[in-house]
Amino acid sequence: MTLSSYRVGGALFDRIAAGGGGAEAVAVFAGSEHSRRLVLLRAVVARAEEWGGAPGADARRAWSVLSAARHLSPGVVRELLCYPATGLGLLHCLRALDGPYDGGSPAPLTPLTALSAAAAVRTGLTGTVALPVHAEGVLLPSMGLARFPGAPDGGTALVHCGPSTAVEADGRRVNVPARHWEDGDGWLAVRRAAVMGGGEPLLLDDLDPYAFPSAQRAPRLTDRQYAHWRTTIGQGLRLLGSEHPETAAEVGGGLRTLIPLRSPGPAGASCSSAEAFGCLALSSPSSAASVALAFTHETQHNKLSALLHLFDFFAVDDPAPRYYAPWRGDPRPLFGLLQGTYAFLGVAQHWNRCLRTAGRPGEARLAELELAHWREAVRTGVDQLTDSRAFTATGRRFVAGMRAALGEVNLRGLPSAVVERADDLAAEHRRRWVEANGAVPGTPEWAG
């Protein structure tokens, strides 16, 4: 398994800074994130080999299986390595291997071993991979969960790979369906929410414990809930394709997994993780429009996270949570302010496009208010980023690109009543923030 070098040309960098980049940007990031996963995989194996004993042997076996699977089908193994849960699972392994090995209980290398088992199954390798039972089940990443009710944690399960796949544990056997994305007897599938334009499945993973680092993950969706997700996600993707083509190209080229979250309220929620490129977590979608907006927002986060894996934006470490973000109730570090500002730049551009295509007065009024609100919120963020001396030349170029893009949002202006309403919302947010945190940085009341 070899690594590649990646270059982001100046023109593409500037398009990304301006909130876009399209399919070209996502293709670069998909490749660079794959190389990042290879580095992480090799680091886990090397660290386990340093430990020696059972952990070293387990890691070598997993590496051997992955290498053999890659020889049969490099595309499948690449897909598995790029599966969003793989990054978080391998990070868990690496952290578990931190420190000396005392020769006692084996290191928790289950994510690595499970990855090798899924690779063997999906590429048609013949053989057996041993995995521990956890929470009465055995998970094959990106595929599903074999259930063994009552089986004790830590017991050994055997994944039999070949023309047909089965998992044996606690004296029982679960056959994995040929269409593993569909439930079967004793088998809970990682189901499909949609099929993207290139034919890649968009998976709805409500099983993998490493799929997303959030305590707010929802439990397994019922059949009725799953049907609602499929319908609404499909509608949202079609809406993006018809009215937001560049975002649709980014989503189609990069998004691979959805993680259901518990709904925090009527407005819903969405989030993403820097170590889970291609993943988006969201609460139950209420409409096609809410799906399109959530996909827009989180795709911005995914792009910026991947870009920050390639470039140094910060010349000075500035982790203090002291910046005002009009979308948060707490002070933010500079990194968080950058992420939020970039994501909401995409949101402002989204509402600008909605305003241009609005067919009914109600749609136009909503788009005007949202645009006015987020345009000014992003301006507040960009102003603070521009004033910061913590950025490298590359980081300053990116921030300048954001500022220029914001200046092109709705050049024709908005009705004064709408702008006044947006200003009132901004003032109320700032008032509540000051009550909770003190003076806003950069204002005369700020004492440093």
Coordinates of C-alpha atoms in Angstrom, one line a residue, residues 19-24 26 236-253 292 296 299 303 349-350 353-354 356-357:
G19 CA -17.1 28.5 -0.7
G20 CA -17.0 26.2 -3.8
G21 CA -14.6 23.9 -5.5
G22 CA -17.1 21.4 -6.9
A23 CA -16.4 17.9 -7.9
E24 CA -12.7 18.7 -8.6
V26 CA -13.9 16.8 -3.5
G236 CA -33.3 16.7 -0.7
L237 CA -30.7 15.3 -3.1
R238 CA -33.0 16.1 -6.1
L239 CA -33.5 19.6 -4.8
L240 CA -29.8 20.2 -4.6
G241 CA -29.3 18.8 -8.1
S242 CA -31.9 21.1 -9.6
E243 CA -31.2 24.4 -7.7
H244 CA -27.7 24.0 -6.3
P245 CA -25.6 22.1 -8.9
E246 CA -22.1 22.8 -7.5
T247 CA -23.1 21.8 -4.0
A248 CA -24.8 18.7 -5.5
A249 CA -21.6 17.8 -7.2
E250 CA -19.6 18.1 -3.9
V251 CA -22.2 16.0 -2.0
G252 CA -22.3 13.4 -4.7
G253 CA -18.6 13.1 -4.9
A292 CA -30.4 20.5 1.2
T296 CA -24.6 22.3 2.3
T299 CA -20.1 19.7 3.2
K303 CA -14.0 20.4 2.7
Q349 CA -24.7 31.5 -0.6
H350 CA -27.3 28.8 -0.4
R353 CA -29.5 31.0 -4.7
C354 CA -32.8 30.2 -3.0
R356 CA -33.0 33.9 -7.1
T357 CA -35.2 30.8 -7.7

